Amino acid sequence: MTGRMRDFKLKVYPSLAYVFVFFAYFLLTGRHGSPGEAWNRLPETNMFIFLIYISSFVFLTAISNLMYSDKYKAAWIYYAAPLASPGQLLMGAFKATLIKFFVPFYLVVAAFTLFMWGPKTLPDLVLGFVNVVLINLLFAQIFLRKLPFSSEQNIRQSAGTFLRGLLTLVIPGLIGLGHYVVAGEMWLVGIFALLSVAAFYLLYAKYRETSWERLEV
């Protein structure tokens, strides 16, 4: 459905370009003089941390639009399926969004980072990936409480989603700042990664066990 629904694609695919636009804007409008000088000095900076966490915008956009559809009445099929809990559907939608939209995009980000900053950034790329997935799972845990494509989007819902999403975008900034502080320190990156994996496992198990009673109608 994410590949066939025109409205969904029109909302999600532009976010792929926005990431590089934002990155270029902050890079070229910095304090490094001309754009050429800024580009030449890029390997001396840790701007790849910013690029990693701004890429979460792609995943956040896909997740926040996953519940809406103009054919929402077809969602009756969910209730006809023999499922003990809707958590399996919610987690399946999360995984599908991760594999289809974020992983290919993150591979491009990783390739650019390795080319520009070298193999030393590989541990940070791994940590960044885990953290971005964790951020989005937390976002889904809080806000994605409706079955995929089962709700009609109206003005009131759009406003609420925007405000909640705006608050949630603070989280990538805070986690990214923590990553920026430990970047380059292998043992600190390793500890941070273990903590992130543990948090992801706990959230994954909790979200997958979401009951019918906890769904928003």
PDB file of C-alpha atoms in Angstrom:
ATOM      1  CA  MET A   1       0.000   0.000   0.000  1.00  0.00           C
ATOM      2  CA  THR A   2       2.878   2.392   0.664  1.00  0.00           C
ATOM      3  CA  GLY A   3       3.953   1.814  -2.925  1.00  0.00           C
ATOM      4  CA  ARG A   4       0.487   2.239  -4.467  1.00  0.00           C
ATOM      5  CA  MET A   5      -1.018   5.123  -2.491  1.00  0.00           C
ATOM      6  CA  ARG A   6      -0.291   8.383  -4.275  1.00  0.00           C
ATOM      7  CA  ASP A   7      -1.103  10.624  -1.292  1.00  0.00           C
ATOM      8  CA  PHE A   8       1.226   8.686   0.981  1.00  0.00           C
ATOM      9  CA  LYS A   9       4.108   8.868  -1.502  1.00  0.00           C
ATOM     10  CA  LEU A  10       3.567  12.590  -2.068  1.00  0.00           C
ATOM     11  CA  LYS A  11       3.958  13.157   1.672  1.00  0.00           C
ATOM     12  CA  VAL A  12       6.932  10.864   2.278  1.00  0.00           C
ATOM     13  CA  TYR A  13       9.213  11.002  -0.761  1.00  0.00           C
ATOM     14  CA  PRO A  14       9.893  14.778  -0.618  1.00  0.00           C
ATOM     15  CA  SER A  15      11.392  14.254   2.850  1.00  0.00           C
ATOM     16  CA  LEU A  16      14.244  12.316   1.194  1.00  0.00           C
ATOM     17  CA  ALA A  17      15.341  15.481  -0.587  1.00  0.00           C
ATOM     18  CA  TYR A  18      14.737  17.738   2.426  1.00  0.00           C
ATOM     19  CA  VAL A  19      17.462  15.962   4.404  1.00  0.00           C
ATOM     20  CA  PHE A  20      20.177  16.858   1.901  1.00  0.00           C
ATOM     21  CA  VAL A  21      18.759  20.361   1.434  1.00  0.00           C
ATOM     22  CA  PHE A  22      18.945  21.012   5.183  1.00  0.00           C
ATOM     23  CA  PHE A  23      22.434  19.522   5.378  1.00  0.00           C
ATOM     24  CA  ALA A  24      23.667  21.663   2.486  1.00  0.00           C
ATOM     25  CA  TYR A  25      22.070  24.759   4.004  1.00  0.00           C
ATOM     26  CA  PHE A  26      23.763  24.352   7.386  1.00  0.00           C
ATOM     27  CA  LEU A  27      27.045  23.410   5.721  1.00  0.00           C
ATOM     28  CA  LEU A  28      27.213  26.244   3.210  1.00  0.00           C
ATOM     29  CA  THR A  29      25.877  28.964   5.509  1.00  0.00           C
ATOM     30  CA  GLY A  30      28.333  28.185   8.295  1.00  0.00           C
ATOM     31  CA  ARG A  31      31.346  30.175   9.446  1.00  0.00           C
ATOM     32  CA  HIS A  32      33.837  28.536   7.072  1.00  0.00           C
ATOM     33  CA  GLY A  33      33.834  31.259   4.452  1.00  0.00           C
ATOM     34  CA  SER A  34      32.879  30.353   0.912  1.00  0.00           C
ATOM     35  CA  PRO A  35      30.991  27.152   0.016  1.00  0.00           C
ATOM     36  CA  GLY A  36      34.226  25.772  -1.473  1.00  0.00           C
ATOM     37  CA  GLU A  37      36.141  26.357   1.757  1.00  0.00           C
ATOM     38  CA  ALA A  38      33.317  24.806   3.777  1.00  0.00           C
ATOM     39  CA  TRP A  39      33.379  21.707   1.566  1.00  0.00           C
ATOM     40  CA  ASN A  40      37.176  21.371   1.854  1.00  0.00           C
ATOM     41  CA  ARG A  41      37.043  21.625   5.628  1.00  0.00           C
ATOM     42  CA  LEU A  42      34.142  19.190   5.945  1.00  0.00           C
ATOM     43  CA  PRO A  43      36.373  16.144   6.770  1.00  0.00           C
ATOM     44  CA  GLU A  44      37.810  18.101   9.705  1.00  0.00           C
ATOM     45  CA  THR A  45      34.381  18.446  11.297  1.00  0.00           C
ATOM     46  CA  ASN A  46      31.852  16.058  12.838  1.00  0.00           C
ATOM     47  CA  MET A  47      29.034  17.209  10.557  1.00  0.00           C
ATOM     48  CA  PHE A  48      28.271  13.568   9.740  1.00  0.00           C
ATOM     49  CA  ILE A  49      26.588  13.328  13.163  1.00  0.00           C
ATOM     50  CA  PHE A  50      24.166  16.040  12.084  1.00  0.00           C
ATOM     51  CA  LEU A  51      23.552  14.228   8.789  1.00  0.00           C
ATOM     52  CA  ILE A  52      22.826  10.948  10.583  1.00  0.00           C
ATOM     53  CA  TYR A  53      20.215  12.374  12.918  1.00  0.00           C
ATOM     54  CA  ILE A  54      18.545  14.671  10.435  1.00  0.00           C
ATOM     55  CA  SER A  55      17.923  11.525   8.370  1.00  0.00           C
ATOM     56  CA  SER A  56      15.420  10.501  11.068  1.00  0.00           C
ATOM     57  CA  PHE A  57      13.104  13.046   9.452  1.00  0.00           C
ATOM     58  CA  VAL A  58      12.499  10.558   6.618  1.00  0.00           C
ATOM     59  CA  PHE A  59      11.401   7.806   8.990  1.00  0.00           C
ATOM     60  CA  LEU A  60       9.361  10.180  11.154  1.00  0.00           C
ATOM     61  CA  THR A  61       7.467  11.456   8.122  1.00  0.00           C
ATOM     62  CA  ALA A  62       6.619   7.930   6.971  1.00  0.00           C
ATOM     63  CA  ILE A  63       5.524   6.803  10.440  1.00  0.00           C
ATOM     64  CA  SER A  64       3.360   9.882  11.061  1.00  0.00           C
ATOM     65  CA  ASN A  65       1.453   9.346   7.789  1.00  0.00           C
ATOM     66  CA  LEU A  66       1.114   5.582   8.081  1.00  0.00           C
ATOM     67  CA  MET A  67      -2.302   5.615   9.755  1.00  0.00           C
ATOM     68  CA  TYR A  68      -4.120   7.843   7.253  1.00  0.00           C
ATOM     69  CA  SER A  69      -5.915   6.925   4.041  1.00  0.00           C
ATOM     70  CA  ASP A  70      -8.818   8.145   1.931  1.00  0.00           C
ATOM     71  CA  LYS A  71      -9.963   4.506   1.783  1.00  0.00           C
ATOM     72  CA  TYR A  72      -9.968   4.043   5.540  1.00  0.00           C
ATOM     73  CA  LYS A  73     -13.294   2.198   5.541  1.00  0.00           C
ATOM     74  CA  ALA A  74     -11.510  -0.857   4.111  1.00  0.00           C
ATOM     75  CA  ALA A  75      -9.810  -1.253   7.512  1.00  0.00           C
ATOM     76  CA  TRP A  76     -12.620  -3.581   8.614  1.00  0.00           C
ATOM     77  CA  ILE A  77     -10.445  -6.402   7.268  1.00  0.00           C
ATOM     78  CA  TYR A  78      -8.137  -5.993  10.278  1.00  0.00           C
ATOM     79  CA  TYR A  79     -10.908  -6.919  12.677  1.00  0.00           C
ATOM     80  CA  ALA A  80     -11.861  -9.956  10.604  1.00  0.00           C
ATOM     81  CA  ALA A  81      -8.348 -11.387  10.825  1.00  0.00           C
ATOM     82  CA  PRO A  82      -7.668 -13.943  13.595  1.00  0.00           C
ATOM     83  CA  LEU A  83      -5.144 -11.852  15.532  1.00  0.00           C
ATOM     84  CA  ALA A  84      -4.709 -12.093  19.279  1.00  0.00           C
ATOM     85  CA  SER A  85      -3.421  -8.506  19.410  1.00  0.00           C
ATOM     86  CA  PRO A  86      -2.922  -5.650  16.932  1.00  0.00           C
ATOM     87  CA  GLY A  87       0.653  -5.226  18.074  1.00  0.00           C
ATOM     88  CA  GLN A  88       1.755  -7.678  15.398  1.00  0.00           C
ATOM     89  CA  LEU A  89       0.222  -5.477  12.701  1.00  0.00           C
ATOM     90  CA  LEU A  90       1.688  -2.303  14.159  1.00  0.00           C
ATOM     91  CA  MET A  91       5.159  -3.813  14.456  1.00  0.00           C
ATOM     92  CA  GLY A  92       4.911  -5.266  10.959  1.00  0.00           C
ATOM     93  CA  ALA A  93       4.024  -1.828   9.582  1.00  0.00           C
ATOM     94  CA  PHE A  94       6.960  -0.331  11.469  1.00  0.00           C
ATOM     95  CA  LYS A  95       9.384  -2.896  10.046  1.00  0.00           C
ATOM     96  CA  ALA A  96       8.034  -2.473   6.514  1.00  0.00           C
ATOM     97  CA  THR A  97       8.487   1.293   6.746  1.00  0.00           C
ATOM     98  CA  LEU A  98      11.997   0.829   8.119  1.00  0.00           C
ATOM     99  CA  ILE A  99      13.100  -1.515   5.314  1.00  0.00           C
ATOM    100  CA  LYS A 100      11.386   0.293   2.469  1.00  0.00           C
ATOM    101  CA  PHE A 101      12.055   3.948   3.262  1.00  0.00           C
ATOM    102  CA  PHE A 102      14.823   4.327   5.808  1.00  0.00           C
ATOM    103  CA  VAL A 103      17.380   1.551   5.224  1.00  0.00           C
ATOM    104  CA  PRO A 104      18.046   2.375   1.513  1.00  0.00           C
ATOM    105  CA  PHE A 105      18.284   6.073   2.356  1.00  0.00           C
ATOM    106  CA  TYR A 106      20.616   5.428   5.293  1.00  0.00           C
ATOM    107  CA  LEU A 107      22.903   3.350   3.072  1.00  0.00           C
ATOM    108  CA  VAL A 108      23.334   6.417   0.859  1.00  0.00           C
ATOM    109  CA  VAL A 109      24.095   8.537   3.939  1.00  0.00           C
ATOM    110  CA  ALA A 110      26.572   5.904   5.175  1.00  0.00           C
ATOM    111  CA  ALA A 111      28.306   5.699   1.788  1.00  0.00           C
ATOM    112  CA  PHE A 112      28.716   9.483   1.673  1.00  0.00           C
ATOM    113  CA  THR A 113      29.987   9.558   5.264  1.00  0.00           C
ATOM    114  CA  LEU A 114      32.552   6.818   4.652  1.00  0.00           C
ATOM    115  CA  PHE A 115      33.722   8.539   1.462  1.00  0.00           C
ATOM    116  CA  MET A 116      34.079  11.944   3.110  1.00  0.00           C
ATOM    117  CA  TRP A 117      35.237  11.057   6.638  1.00  0.00           C
ATOM    118  CA  GLY A 118      36.704   7.577   6.193  1.00  0.00           C
ATOM    119  CA  PRO A 119      36.285   4.155   7.895  1.00  0.00           C
ATOM    120  CA  LYS A 120      36.820   5.659  11.365  1.00  0.00           C
ATOM    121  CA  THR A 121      33.158   6.734  11.279  1.00  0.00           C
ATOM    122  CA  LEU A 122      31.841   3.167  10.944  1.00  0.00           C
ATOM    123  CA  PRO A 123      31.142   2.694  14.704  1.00  0.00           C
ATOM    124  CA  ASP A 124      29.328   6.034  14.742  1.00  0.00           C
ATOM    125  CA  LEU A 125      27.255   5.000  11.723  1.00  0.00           C
ATOM    126  CA  VAL A 126      26.187   1.818  13.504  1.00  0.00           C
ATOM    127  CA  LEU A 127      25.337   3.719  16.682  1.00  0.00           C
ATOM    128  CA  GLY A 128      23.496   6.356  14.666  1.00  0.00           C
ATOM    129  CA  PHE A 129      21.396   3.735  12.900  1.00  0.00           C
ATOM    130  CA  VAL A 130      20.378   2.081  16.174  1.00  0.00           C
ATOM    131  CA  ASN A 131      19.554   5.450  17.732  1.00  0.00           C
ATOM    132  CA  VAL A 132      17.445   6.649  14.793  1.00  0.00           C
ATOM    133  CA  VAL A 133      15.453   3.394  14.766  1.00  0.00           C
ATOM    134  CA  LEU A 134      15.034   3.708  18.548  1.00  0.00           C
ATOM    135  CA  ILE A 135      13.809   7.306  18.177  1.00  0.00           C
ATOM    136  CA  ASN A 136      11.217   6.266  15.641  1.00  0.00           C
ATOM    137  CA  LEU A 137      10.091   3.269  17.673  1.00  0.00           C
ATOM    138  CA  LEU A 138       9.562   5.636  20.601  1.00  0.00           C
ATOM    139  CA  PHE A 139       7.583   7.923  18.289  1.00  0.00           C
ATOM    140  CA  ALA A 140       5.457   4.949  17.172  1.00  0.00           C
ATOM    141  CA  GLN A 141       4.981   3.824  20.765  1.00  0.00           C
ATOM    142  CA  ILE A 142       3.532   7.207  21.693  1.00  0.00           C
ATOM    143  CA  PHE A 143       1.669   8.279  18.574  1.00  0.00           C
ATOM    144  CA  LEU A 144       1.098   5.328  16.230  1.00  0.00           C
ATOM    145  CA  ARG A 145      -1.889   3.889  18.057  1.00  0.00           C
ATOM    146  CA  LYS A 146      -4.045   3.309  14.995  1.00  0.00           C
ATOM    147  CA  LEU A 147      -3.871   0.479  12.493  1.00  0.00           C
ATOM    148  CA  PRO A 148      -2.142   1.272   9.183  1.00  0.00           C
ATOM    149  CA  PHE A 149      -4.280   3.266   6.726  1.00  0.00           C
ATOM    150  CA  SER A 150      -7.338   2.943   8.961  1.00  0.00           C
ATOM    151  CA  SER A 151      -8.148   6.581   9.684  1.00  0.00           C
ATOM    152  CA  GLU A 152      -9.335   9.620   7.779  1.00  0.00           C
ATOM    153  CA  GLN A 153      -7.145  12.654   8.220  1.00  0.00           C
ATOM    154  CA  ASN A 154      -8.923  15.895   9.038  1.00  0.00           C
ATOM    155  CA  ILE A 155      -7.766  19.377   9.976  1.00  0.00           C
ATOM    156  CA  ARG A 156      -7.982  18.741  13.704  1.00  0.00           C
ATOM    157  CA  GLN A 157      -5.917  15.555  13.453  1.00  0.00           C
ATOM    158  CA  SER A 158      -3.370  17.268  11.218  1.00  0.00           C
ATOM    159  CA  ALA A 159      -2.869  20.066  13.732  1.00  0.00           C
ATOM    160  CA  GLY A 160      -2.493  17.624  16.619  1.00  0.00           C
ATOM    161  CA  THR A 161      -0.052  15.480  14.693  1.00  0.00           C
ATOM    162  CA  PHE A 162       2.048  18.529  13.791  1.00  0.00           C
ATOM    163  CA  LEU A 163       2.271  19.749  17.376  1.00  0.00           C
ATOM    164  CA  ARG A 164       3.112  16.325  18.761  1.00  0.00           C
ATOM    165  CA  GLY A 165       5.625  15.738  15.988  1.00  0.00           C
ATOM    166  CA  LEU A 166       7.260  19.083  16.669  1.00  0.00           C
ATOM    167  CA  LEU A 167       7.770  18.123  20.305  1.00  0.00           C
ATOM    168  CA  THR A 168       9.077  14.697  19.330  1.00  0.00           C
ATOM    169  CA  LEU A 169      11.720  16.203  17.042  1.00  0.00           C
ATOM    170  CA  VAL A 170      13.456  17.477  20.180  1.00  0.00           C
ATOM    171  CA  ILE A 171      14.418  13.877  20.992  1.00  0.00           C
ATOM    172  CA  PRO A 172      16.683  13.356  17.928  1.00  0.00           C
ATOM    173  CA  GLY A 173      18.446  16.608  18.805  1.00  0.00           C
ATOM    174  CA  LEU A 174      19.133  15.524  22.371  1.00  0.00           C
ATOM    175  CA  ILE A 175      20.303  12.031  21.428  1.00  0.00           C
ATOM    176  CA  GLY A 176      22.339  13.465  18.552  1.00  0.00           C
ATOM    177  CA  LEU A 177      24.002  15.904  20.950  1.00  0.00           C
ATOM    178  CA  GLY A 178      24.922  13.015  23.237  1.00  0.00           C
ATOM    179  CA  HIS A 179      26.352  11.131  20.261  1.00  0.00           C
ATOM    180  CA  TYR A 180      28.314  14.224  19.189  1.00  0.00           C
ATOM    181  CA  VAL A 181      29.947  14.376  22.626  1.00  0.00           C
ATOM    182  CA  VAL A 182      31.119  10.732  22.526  1.00  0.00           C
ATOM    183  CA  ALA A 183      31.949  10.603  18.779  1.00  0.00           C
ATOM    184  CA  GLY A 184      35.417   9.232  18.135  1.00  0.00           C
ATOM    185  CA  GLU A 185      35.730   7.626  21.572  1.00  0.00           C
ATOM    186  CA  MET A 186      35.363   3.944  20.759  1.00  0.00           C
ATOM    187  CA  TRP A 187      34.590   2.693  24.257  1.00  0.00           C
ATOM    188  CA  LEU A 188      32.021   5.433  24.893  1.00  0.00           C
ATOM    189  CA  VAL A 189      30.380   4.759  21.525  1.00  0.00           C
ATOM    190  CA  GLY A 190      30.268   1.056  22.432  1.00  0.00           C
ATOM    191  CA  ILE A 191      28.591   1.750  25.799  1.00  0.00           C
ATOM    192  CA  PHE A 192      26.118   4.117  24.168  1.00  0.00           C
ATOM    193  CA  ALA A 193      25.321   1.470  21.536  1.00  0.00           C
ATOM    194  CA  LEU A 194      24.673  -1.230  24.156  1.00  0.00           C
ATOM    195  CA  LEU A 195      22.322   1.066  26.059  1.00  0.00           C
ATOM    196  CA  SER A 196      20.473   1.941  22.843  1.00  0.00           C
ATOM    197  CA  VAL A 197      20.102  -1.721  21.852  1.00  0.00           C
ATOM    198  CA  ALA A 198      18.757  -2.583  25.322  1.00  0.00           C
ATOM    199  CA  ALA A 199      16.250   0.286  25.145  1.00  0.00           C
ATOM    200  CA  PHE A 200      15.200  -0.781  21.655  1.00  0.00           C
ATOM    201  CA  TYR A 201      14.606  -4.358  22.788  1.00  0.00           C
ATOM    202  CA  LEU A 202      12.395  -3.225  25.683  1.00  0.00           C
ATOM    203  CA  LEU A 203      10.363  -0.870  23.472  1.00  0.00           C
ATOM    204  CA  TYR A 204      10.077  -3.494  20.734  1.00  0.00           C
ATOM    205  CA  ALA A 205       8.653  -6.080  23.124  1.00  0.00           C
ATOM    206  CA  LYS A 206       6.218  -3.568  24.634  1.00  0.00           C
ATOM    207  CA  TYR A 207       4.997  -2.220  21.306  1.00  0.00           C
ATOM    208  CA  ARG A 208       4.514  -5.671  19.811  1.00  0.00           C
ATOM    209  CA  GLU A 209       2.258  -6.575  22.743  1.00  0.00           C
ATOM    210  CA  THR A 210      -0.106  -3.636  22.154  1.00  0.00           C
ATOM    211  CA  SER A 211      -3.644  -4.814  22.931  1.00  0.00           C
ATOM    212  CA  TRP A 212      -6.901  -3.986  21.141  1.00  0.00           C
ATOM    213  CA  GLU A 213      -7.948  -1.900  24.138  1.00  0.00           C
ATOM    214  CA  ARG A 214      -5.000   0.449  23.705  1.00  0.00           C
ATOM    215  CA  LEU A 215      -5.797   1.305  20.087  1.00  0.00           C
ATOM    216  CA  GLU A 216      -7.205   4.703  19.280  1.00  0.00           C
ATOM    217  CA  VAL A 217     -10.504   4.603  17.406  1.00  0.00           C
TER     218      VAL A 217
END
